[in-house]
mmCIF file of C-alpha atoms in Angstrom:
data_model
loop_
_atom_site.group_PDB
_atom_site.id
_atom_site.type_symbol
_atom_site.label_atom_id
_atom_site.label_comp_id
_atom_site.label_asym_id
_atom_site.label_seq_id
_atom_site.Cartn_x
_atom_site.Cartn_y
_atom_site.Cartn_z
ATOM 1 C CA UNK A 1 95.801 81.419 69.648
ATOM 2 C CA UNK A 2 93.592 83.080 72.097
ATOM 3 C CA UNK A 3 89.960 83.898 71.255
ATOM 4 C CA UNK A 4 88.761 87.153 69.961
ATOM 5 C CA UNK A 5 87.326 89.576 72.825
ATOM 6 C CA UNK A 6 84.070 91.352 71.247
ATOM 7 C CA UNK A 7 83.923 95.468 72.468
ATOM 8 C CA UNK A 8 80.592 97.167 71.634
ATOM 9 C CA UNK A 9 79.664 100.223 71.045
ATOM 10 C CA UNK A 10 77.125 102.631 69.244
ATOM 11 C CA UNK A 11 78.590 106.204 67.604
ATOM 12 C CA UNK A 12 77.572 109.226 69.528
ATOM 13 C CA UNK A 13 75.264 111.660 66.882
ATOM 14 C CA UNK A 14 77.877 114.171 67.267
ATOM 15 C CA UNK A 15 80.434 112.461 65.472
ATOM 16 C CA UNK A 16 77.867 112.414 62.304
ATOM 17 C CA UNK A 17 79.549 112.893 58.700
ATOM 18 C CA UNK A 18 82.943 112.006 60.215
ATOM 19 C CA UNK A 19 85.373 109.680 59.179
ATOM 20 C CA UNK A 20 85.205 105.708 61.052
ATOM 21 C CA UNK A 21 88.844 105.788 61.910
ATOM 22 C CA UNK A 22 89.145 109.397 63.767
ATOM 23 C CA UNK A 23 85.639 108.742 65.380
ATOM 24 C CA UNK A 24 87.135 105.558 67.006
ATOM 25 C CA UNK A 25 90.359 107.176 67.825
ATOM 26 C CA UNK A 26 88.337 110.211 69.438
ATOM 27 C CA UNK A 27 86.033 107.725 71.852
ATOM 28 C CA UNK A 28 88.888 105.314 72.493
ATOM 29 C CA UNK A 29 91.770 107.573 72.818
ATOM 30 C CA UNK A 30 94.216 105.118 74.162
ATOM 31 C CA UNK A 31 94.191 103.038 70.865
ATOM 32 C CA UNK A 32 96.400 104.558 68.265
ATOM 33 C CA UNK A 33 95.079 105.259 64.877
ATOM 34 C CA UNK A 34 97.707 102.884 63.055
ATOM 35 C CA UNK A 35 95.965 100.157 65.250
ATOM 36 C CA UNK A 36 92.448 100.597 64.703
ATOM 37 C CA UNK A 37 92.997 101.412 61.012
ATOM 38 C CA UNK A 38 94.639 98.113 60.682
ATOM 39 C CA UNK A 39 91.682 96.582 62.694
ATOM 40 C CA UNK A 40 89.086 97.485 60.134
ATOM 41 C CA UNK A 41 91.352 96.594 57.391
ATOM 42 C CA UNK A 42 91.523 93.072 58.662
ATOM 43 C CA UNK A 43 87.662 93.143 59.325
ATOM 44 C CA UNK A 44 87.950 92.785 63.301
ATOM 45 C CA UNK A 45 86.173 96.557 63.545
ATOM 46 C CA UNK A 46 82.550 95.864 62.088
ATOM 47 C CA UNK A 47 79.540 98.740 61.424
ATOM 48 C CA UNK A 48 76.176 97.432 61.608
ATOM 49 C CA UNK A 49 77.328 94.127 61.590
ATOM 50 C CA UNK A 50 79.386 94.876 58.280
ATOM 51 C CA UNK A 51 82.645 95.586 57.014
ATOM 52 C CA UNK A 52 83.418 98.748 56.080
ATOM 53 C CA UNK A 53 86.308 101.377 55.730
ATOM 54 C CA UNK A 54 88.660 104.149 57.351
ATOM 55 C CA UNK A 55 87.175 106.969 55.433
ATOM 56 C CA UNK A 56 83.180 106.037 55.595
ATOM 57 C CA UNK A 57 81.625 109.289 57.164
ATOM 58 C CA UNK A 58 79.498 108.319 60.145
ATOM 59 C CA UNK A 59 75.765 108.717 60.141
ATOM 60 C CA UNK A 60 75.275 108.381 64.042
ATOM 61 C CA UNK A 61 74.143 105.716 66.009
ATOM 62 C CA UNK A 62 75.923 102.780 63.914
ATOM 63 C CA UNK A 63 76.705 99.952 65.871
ATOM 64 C CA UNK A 64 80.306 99.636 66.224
ATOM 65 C CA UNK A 65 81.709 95.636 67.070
ATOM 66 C CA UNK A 66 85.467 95.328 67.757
ATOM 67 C CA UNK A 67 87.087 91.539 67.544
ATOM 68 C CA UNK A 68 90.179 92.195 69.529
ATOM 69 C CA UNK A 69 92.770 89.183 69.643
ATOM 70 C CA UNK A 70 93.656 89.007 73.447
ATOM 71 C CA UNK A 71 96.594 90.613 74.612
ATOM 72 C CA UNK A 72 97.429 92.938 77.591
ATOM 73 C CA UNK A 73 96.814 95.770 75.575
ATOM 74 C CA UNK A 74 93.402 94.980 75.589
ATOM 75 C CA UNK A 75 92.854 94.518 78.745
ATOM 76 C CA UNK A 76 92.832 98.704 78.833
ATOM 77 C CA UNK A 77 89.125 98.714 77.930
ATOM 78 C CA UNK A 78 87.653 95.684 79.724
ATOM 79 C CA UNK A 79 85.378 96.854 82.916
ATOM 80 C CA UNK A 80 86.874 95.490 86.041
ATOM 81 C CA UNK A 81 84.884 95.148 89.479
ATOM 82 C CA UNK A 82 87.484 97.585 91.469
ATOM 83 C CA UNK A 83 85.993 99.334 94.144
ATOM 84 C CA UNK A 84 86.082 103.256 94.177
ATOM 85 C CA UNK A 85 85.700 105.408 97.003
ATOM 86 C CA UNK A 86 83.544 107.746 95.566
ATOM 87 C CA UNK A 87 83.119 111.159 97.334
ATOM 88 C CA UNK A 88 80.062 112.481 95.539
ATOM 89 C CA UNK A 89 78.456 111.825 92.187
ATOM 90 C CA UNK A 90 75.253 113.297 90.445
ATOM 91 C CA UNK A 91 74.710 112.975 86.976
ATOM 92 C CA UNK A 92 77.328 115.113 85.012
ATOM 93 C CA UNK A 93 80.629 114.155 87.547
ATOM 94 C CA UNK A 94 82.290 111.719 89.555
ATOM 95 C CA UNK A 95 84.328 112.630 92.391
ATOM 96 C CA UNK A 96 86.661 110.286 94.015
ATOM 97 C CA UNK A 97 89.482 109.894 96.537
ATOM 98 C CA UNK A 98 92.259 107.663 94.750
ATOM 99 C CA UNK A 99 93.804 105.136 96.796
ATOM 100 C CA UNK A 100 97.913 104.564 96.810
ATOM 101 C CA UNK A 101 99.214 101.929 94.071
ATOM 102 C CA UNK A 102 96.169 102.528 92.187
ATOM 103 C CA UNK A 103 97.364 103.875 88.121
ATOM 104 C CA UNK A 104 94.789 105.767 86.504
ATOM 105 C CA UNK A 105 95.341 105.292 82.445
ATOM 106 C CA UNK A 106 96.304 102.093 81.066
ATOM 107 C CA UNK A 107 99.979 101.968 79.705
ATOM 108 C CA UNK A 108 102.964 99.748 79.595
ATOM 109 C CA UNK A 109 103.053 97.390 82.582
ATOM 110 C CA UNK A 110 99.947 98.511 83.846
ATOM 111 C CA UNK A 111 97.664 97.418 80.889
ATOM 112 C CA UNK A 112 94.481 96.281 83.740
ATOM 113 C CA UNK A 113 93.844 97.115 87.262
ATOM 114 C CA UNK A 114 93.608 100.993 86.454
ATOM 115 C CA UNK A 115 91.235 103.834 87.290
ATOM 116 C CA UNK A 116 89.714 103.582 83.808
ATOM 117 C CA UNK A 117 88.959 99.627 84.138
ATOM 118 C CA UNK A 118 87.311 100.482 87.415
ATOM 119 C CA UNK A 119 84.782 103.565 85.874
ATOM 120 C CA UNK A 120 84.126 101.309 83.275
ATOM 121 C CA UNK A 121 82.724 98.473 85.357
ATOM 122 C CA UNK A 122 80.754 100.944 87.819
ATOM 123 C CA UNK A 123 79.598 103.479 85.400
ATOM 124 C CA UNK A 124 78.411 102.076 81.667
ATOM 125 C CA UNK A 125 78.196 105.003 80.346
ATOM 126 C CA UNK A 126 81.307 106.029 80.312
ATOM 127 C CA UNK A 127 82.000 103.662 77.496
ATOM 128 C CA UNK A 128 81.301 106.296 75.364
ATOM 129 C CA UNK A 129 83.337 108.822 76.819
ATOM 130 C CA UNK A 130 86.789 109.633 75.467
ATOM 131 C CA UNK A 131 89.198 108.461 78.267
ATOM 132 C CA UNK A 132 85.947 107.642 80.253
ATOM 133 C CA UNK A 133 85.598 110.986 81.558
ATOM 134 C CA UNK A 134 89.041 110.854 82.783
ATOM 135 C CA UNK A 135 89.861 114.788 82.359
ATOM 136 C CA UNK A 136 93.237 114.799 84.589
ATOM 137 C CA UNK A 137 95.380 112.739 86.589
ATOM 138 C CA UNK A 138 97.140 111.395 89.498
ATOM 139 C CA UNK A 139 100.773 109.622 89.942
ATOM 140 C CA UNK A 140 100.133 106.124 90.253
ATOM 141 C CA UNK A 141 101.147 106.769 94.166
ATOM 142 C CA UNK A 142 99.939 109.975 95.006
ATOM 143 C CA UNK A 143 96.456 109.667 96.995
ATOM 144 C CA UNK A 144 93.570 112.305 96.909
ATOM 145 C CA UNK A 145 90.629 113.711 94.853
ATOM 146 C CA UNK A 146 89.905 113.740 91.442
ATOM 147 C CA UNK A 147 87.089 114.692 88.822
ATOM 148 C CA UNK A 148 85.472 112.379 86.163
ATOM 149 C CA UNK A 149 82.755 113.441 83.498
ATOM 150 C CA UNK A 150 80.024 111.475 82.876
ATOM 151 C CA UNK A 151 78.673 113.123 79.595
ATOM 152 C CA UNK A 152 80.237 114.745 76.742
ATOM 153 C CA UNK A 153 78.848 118.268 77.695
ATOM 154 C CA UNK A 154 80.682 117.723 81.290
ATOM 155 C CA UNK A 155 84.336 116.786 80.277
ATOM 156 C CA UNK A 156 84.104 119.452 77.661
ATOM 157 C CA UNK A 157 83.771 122.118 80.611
ATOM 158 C CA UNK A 158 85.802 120.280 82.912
ATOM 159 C CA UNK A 159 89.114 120.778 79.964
ATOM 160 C CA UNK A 160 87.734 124.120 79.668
ATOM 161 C CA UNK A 161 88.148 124.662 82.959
ATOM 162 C CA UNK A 162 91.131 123.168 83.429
ATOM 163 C CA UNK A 163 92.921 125.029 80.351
ATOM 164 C CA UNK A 164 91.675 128.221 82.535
ATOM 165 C CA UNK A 165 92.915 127.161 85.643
ATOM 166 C CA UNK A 166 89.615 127.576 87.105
ATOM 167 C CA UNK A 167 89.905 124.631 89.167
ATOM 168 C CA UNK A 168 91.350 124.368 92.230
ATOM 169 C CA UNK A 169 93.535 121.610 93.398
ATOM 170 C CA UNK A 170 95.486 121.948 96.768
ATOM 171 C CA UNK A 171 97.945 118.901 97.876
ATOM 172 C CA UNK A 172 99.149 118.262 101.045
ATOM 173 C CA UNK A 173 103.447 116.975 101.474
ATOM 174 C CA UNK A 174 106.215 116.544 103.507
ATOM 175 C CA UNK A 175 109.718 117.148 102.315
ATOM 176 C CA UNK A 176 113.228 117.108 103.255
ATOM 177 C CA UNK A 177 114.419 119.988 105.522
ATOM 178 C CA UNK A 178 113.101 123.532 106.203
ATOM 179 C CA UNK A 179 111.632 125.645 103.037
ATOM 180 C CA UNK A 180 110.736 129.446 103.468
ATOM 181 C CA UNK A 181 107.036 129.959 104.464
ATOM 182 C CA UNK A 182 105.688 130.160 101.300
ATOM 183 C CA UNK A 183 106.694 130.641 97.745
ATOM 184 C CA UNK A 184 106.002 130.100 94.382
ATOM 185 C CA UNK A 185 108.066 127.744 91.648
ATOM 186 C CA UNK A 186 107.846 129.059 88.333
ATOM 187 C CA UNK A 187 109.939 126.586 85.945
ATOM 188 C CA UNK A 188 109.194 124.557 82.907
ATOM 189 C CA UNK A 189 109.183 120.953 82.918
ATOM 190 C CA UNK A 190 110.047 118.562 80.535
ATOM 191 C CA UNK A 191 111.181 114.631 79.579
ATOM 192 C CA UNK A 192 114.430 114.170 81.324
ATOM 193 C CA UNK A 193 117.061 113.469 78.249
ATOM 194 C CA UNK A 194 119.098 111.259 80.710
ATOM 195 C CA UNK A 195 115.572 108.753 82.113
ATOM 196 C CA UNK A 196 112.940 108.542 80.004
ATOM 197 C CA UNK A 197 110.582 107.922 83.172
ATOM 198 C CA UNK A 198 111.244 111.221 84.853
ATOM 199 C CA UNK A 199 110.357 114.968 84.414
ATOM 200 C CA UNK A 200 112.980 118.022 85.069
ATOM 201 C CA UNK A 201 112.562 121.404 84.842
ATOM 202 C CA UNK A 202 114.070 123.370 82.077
ATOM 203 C CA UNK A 203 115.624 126.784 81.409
ATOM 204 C CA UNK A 204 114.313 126.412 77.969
ATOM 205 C CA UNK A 205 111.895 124.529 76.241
ATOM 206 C CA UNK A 206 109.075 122.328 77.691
ATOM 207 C CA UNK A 207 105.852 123.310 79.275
ATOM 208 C CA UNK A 208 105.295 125.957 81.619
ATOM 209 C CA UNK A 209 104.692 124.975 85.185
ATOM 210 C CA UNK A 210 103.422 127.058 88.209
ATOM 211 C CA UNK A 211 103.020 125.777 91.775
ATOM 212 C CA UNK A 212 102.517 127.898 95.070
ATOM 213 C CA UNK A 213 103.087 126.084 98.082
ATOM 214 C CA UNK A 214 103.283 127.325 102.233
ATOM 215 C CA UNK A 215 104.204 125.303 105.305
ATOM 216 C CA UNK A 216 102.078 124.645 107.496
ATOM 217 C CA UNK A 217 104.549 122.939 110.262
ATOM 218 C CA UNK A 218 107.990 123.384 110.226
ATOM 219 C CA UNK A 219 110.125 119.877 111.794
ATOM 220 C CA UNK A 220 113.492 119.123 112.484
ATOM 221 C CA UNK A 221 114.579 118.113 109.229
ATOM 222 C CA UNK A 222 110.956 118.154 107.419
ATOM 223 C CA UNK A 223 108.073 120.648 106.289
ATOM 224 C CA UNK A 224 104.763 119.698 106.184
ATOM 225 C CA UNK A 225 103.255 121.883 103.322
ATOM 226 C CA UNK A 226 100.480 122.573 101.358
ATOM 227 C CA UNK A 227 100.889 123.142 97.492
ATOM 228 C CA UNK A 228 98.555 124.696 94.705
ATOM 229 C CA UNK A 229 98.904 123.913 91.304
ATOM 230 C CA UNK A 230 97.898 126.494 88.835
ATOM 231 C CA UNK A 231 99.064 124.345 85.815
ATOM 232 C CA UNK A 232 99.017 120.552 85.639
ATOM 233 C CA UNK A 233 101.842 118.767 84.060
ATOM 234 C CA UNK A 234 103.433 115.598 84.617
ATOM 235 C CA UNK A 235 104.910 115.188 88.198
ATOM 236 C CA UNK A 236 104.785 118.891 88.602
ATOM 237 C CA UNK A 237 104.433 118.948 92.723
ATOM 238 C CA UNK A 238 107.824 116.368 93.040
ATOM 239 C CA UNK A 239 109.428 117.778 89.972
ATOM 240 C CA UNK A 240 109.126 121.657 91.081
ATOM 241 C CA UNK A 241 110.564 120.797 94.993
ATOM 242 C CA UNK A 242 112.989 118.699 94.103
ATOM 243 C CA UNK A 243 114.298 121.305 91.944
ATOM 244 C CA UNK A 244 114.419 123.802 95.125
ATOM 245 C CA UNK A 245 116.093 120.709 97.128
ATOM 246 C CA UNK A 246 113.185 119.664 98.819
ATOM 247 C CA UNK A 247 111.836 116.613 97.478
ATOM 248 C CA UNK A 248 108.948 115.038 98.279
ATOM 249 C CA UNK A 249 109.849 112.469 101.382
ATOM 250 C CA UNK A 250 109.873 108.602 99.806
ATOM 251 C CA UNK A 251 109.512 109.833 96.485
ATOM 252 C CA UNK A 252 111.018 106.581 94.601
ATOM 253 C CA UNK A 253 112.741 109.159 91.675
ATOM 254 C CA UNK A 254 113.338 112.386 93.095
ATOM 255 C CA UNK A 255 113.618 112.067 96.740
ATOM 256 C CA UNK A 256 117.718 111.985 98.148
ATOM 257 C CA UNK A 257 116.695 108.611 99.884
ATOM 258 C CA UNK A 258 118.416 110.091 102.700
ATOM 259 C CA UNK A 259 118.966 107.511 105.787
ATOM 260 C CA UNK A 260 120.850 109.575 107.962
ATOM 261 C CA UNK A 261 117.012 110.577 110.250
ATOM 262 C CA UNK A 262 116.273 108.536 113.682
ATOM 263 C CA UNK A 263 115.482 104.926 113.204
ATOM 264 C CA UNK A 264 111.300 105.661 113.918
ATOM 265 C CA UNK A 265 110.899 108.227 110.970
ATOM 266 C CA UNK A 266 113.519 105.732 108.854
ATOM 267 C CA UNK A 267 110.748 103.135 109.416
ATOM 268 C CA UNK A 268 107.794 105.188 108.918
ATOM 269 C CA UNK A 269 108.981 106.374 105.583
ATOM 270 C CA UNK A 270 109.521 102.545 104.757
ATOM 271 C CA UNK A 271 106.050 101.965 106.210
ATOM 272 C CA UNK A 272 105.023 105.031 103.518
ATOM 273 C CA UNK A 273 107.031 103.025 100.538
ATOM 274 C CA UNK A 274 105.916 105.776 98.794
ATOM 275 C CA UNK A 275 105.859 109.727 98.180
ATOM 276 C CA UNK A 276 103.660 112.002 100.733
ATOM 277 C CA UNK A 277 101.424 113.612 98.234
ATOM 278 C CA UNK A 278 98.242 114.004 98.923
ATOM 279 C CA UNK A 279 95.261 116.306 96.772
ATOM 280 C CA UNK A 280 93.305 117.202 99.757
ATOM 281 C CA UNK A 281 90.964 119.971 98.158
ATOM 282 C CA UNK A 282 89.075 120.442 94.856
ATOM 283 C CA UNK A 283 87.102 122.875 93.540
ATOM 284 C CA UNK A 284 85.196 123.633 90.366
ATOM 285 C CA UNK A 285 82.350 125.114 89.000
ATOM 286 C CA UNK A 286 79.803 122.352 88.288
ATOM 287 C CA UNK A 287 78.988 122.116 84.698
ATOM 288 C CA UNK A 288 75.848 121.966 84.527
ATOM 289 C CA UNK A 289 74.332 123.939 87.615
ATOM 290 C CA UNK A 290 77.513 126.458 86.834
ATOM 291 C CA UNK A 291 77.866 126.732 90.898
ATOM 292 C CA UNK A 292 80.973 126.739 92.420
ATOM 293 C CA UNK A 293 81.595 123.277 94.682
ATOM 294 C CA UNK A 294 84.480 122.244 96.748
ATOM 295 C CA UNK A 295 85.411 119.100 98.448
ATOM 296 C CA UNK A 296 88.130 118.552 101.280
ATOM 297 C CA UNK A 297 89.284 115.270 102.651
ATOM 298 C CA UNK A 298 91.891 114.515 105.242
ATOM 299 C CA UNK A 299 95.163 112.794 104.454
ATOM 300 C CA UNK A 300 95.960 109.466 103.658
ATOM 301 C CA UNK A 301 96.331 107.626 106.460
ATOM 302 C CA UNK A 302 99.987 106.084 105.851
ATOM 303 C CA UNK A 303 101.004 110.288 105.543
ATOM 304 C CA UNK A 304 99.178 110.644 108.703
ATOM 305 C CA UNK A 305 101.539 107.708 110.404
ATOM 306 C CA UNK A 306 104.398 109.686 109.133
ATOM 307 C CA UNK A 307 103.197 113.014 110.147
ATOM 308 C CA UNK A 308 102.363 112.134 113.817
ATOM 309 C CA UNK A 309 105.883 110.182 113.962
ATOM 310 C CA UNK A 310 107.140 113.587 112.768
ATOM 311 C CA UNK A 311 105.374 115.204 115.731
ATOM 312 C CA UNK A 312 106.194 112.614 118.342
ATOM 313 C CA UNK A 313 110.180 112.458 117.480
ATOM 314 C CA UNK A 314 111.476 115.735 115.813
ATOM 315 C CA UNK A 315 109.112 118.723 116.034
ATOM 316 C CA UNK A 316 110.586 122.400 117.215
#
């Protein structure tokens, strides 16, 4: 059997007069409640060095020492030495660009090697953080900026934000054939009944979802386009234009995997072995400083192969 890994940790004042189990679920939001209750149960969650119970209330600062048997699972919480292009960073938030094949939460199949393991390593004190400062997402494939909190104060105003859709997050895609200059895509989205893994939008039920996009160069059988999202759920950009019949080009569930395009493009989008979305531009209001910031960076460079092969073979 394999040893015990030891996590530390000390309880943040704010959680004072709280109960141990939904304290732990609230700064390690990945573990479910069932788990950790059964971890201090069997004694492997210890406070101060001593055993203790799901309902004691917290008196802040305790010392918190998880035994966890190792398994993939917990491999979610162990700091890894992944490098991070970081864009800019001060003391309340962490901007990055996120590379391709890079998954941000842990999950099934993807338990270490993630955005999370990576903060972790390069920024201790988001050990404390719920999700460590993680306050929205990208697909596992799609490149571009993101925010990360690195205090309590900050990802509370970052959610706040986001709930308000005060921040501003403009991708950059090309899709399959010719969409009219602009628009917006209004549709719910929700778990596909049919695949599990995949979103579709609904005429009822599910969340609502809101994305304005225009092109910004038309090709033969392509737009390049730029896309806003004014709400954030899962796969919204792919979802929303494959629903109009213009998926995302490569996108490995929603794209037509059309092969019927010149043999260069064919090879670039294999080259890509991916989907061309890109978050180019962020803005928020900083937290702290409560001035507005933005930051713009220029595609990925395997959409930029596929973009000038675009230009070179079918533009019009």
């Amino acid at each position: 059997m394999s040893s015990p890994q030891i996590k530390m940790l000390n309880i943040p004042d704010k959680f004072i007069g709280q109960r141990l189990d939904s304290t732990l679920v609230a700064i390690i939001p990945e573990l479910s409640r069932n788990r950790l209750t059964n971890w201090i149960k069997n004694g492997s969650i210890l406070v101060d060095n001593h055993l203790s119970k799901a309902n004691y209330k917290v008196l802040g600062g305790e010392l918190i020492t998880i035994k966890i048997p190792t398994s993939d699972d917990v491999l979610a919480f162990t700091p890894e030495n992944i490098s991070l292009n970081i864009v800019y960073k001060d003391n309340d938030i962490i901007v990055i660009n996120k590379p391709a094949n890079f998954t941000v939460h842990p999950g099934a199949g993807n338990w270490h090697g993630t955005l999370l393991n990576a903060l972790l390593y390069h920024f201790k004190e988001l050990a404390l953080i719920p999700r460590a400062g993680i306050v929205h997402r990208l697909d596992k494939d799609t490149t571009g900026l993101m925010v990360i909190a690195r205090t309590l104060q900050s990802q509370a105003n970052l959610v706040k934000q986001l709930q308000n859709r005060t921040v501003i997050r403009i991708y950059h895609a090309i899709v399959e054939g010719k969409l009219n200059k602009e628009g917006v895509i209004n549709k719910n989205i929700g778990r596909n009944n049919k695949n599990r893994t995949k979103m579709t939008t609904l005429e009822f039920g599910g969340k609502e979802a809101i994305t304005h996009y225009k092109v910004l160069e038309y090709f033969k059988q392509f737009s390049y386009i730029e896309c806003q999202l004014k709400t954030g759920r899962t796969h919204q950009i792919r979802v929303h234009l494959k629903s109009i019949n213009h998926p995302i080009v490569g996108d490995p569930l929603y794209s037509t995997k059309k092969n019927h395009y010149s043999k260069p493009i064919i090879e670039a989008i294999k080259e890509l072995n991916r989907q061309a979305l890109h978050a180019t531009k962020l803005s928020l209001i900083h937290p702290t400083t409560n001035k507005e910031m933005s930051w713009e960076i220029p595609l990925a460079k395997d959409i930029q192969n596929l973009l000038t092969q675009l230009e070179k073979t079918s533009n019009y």
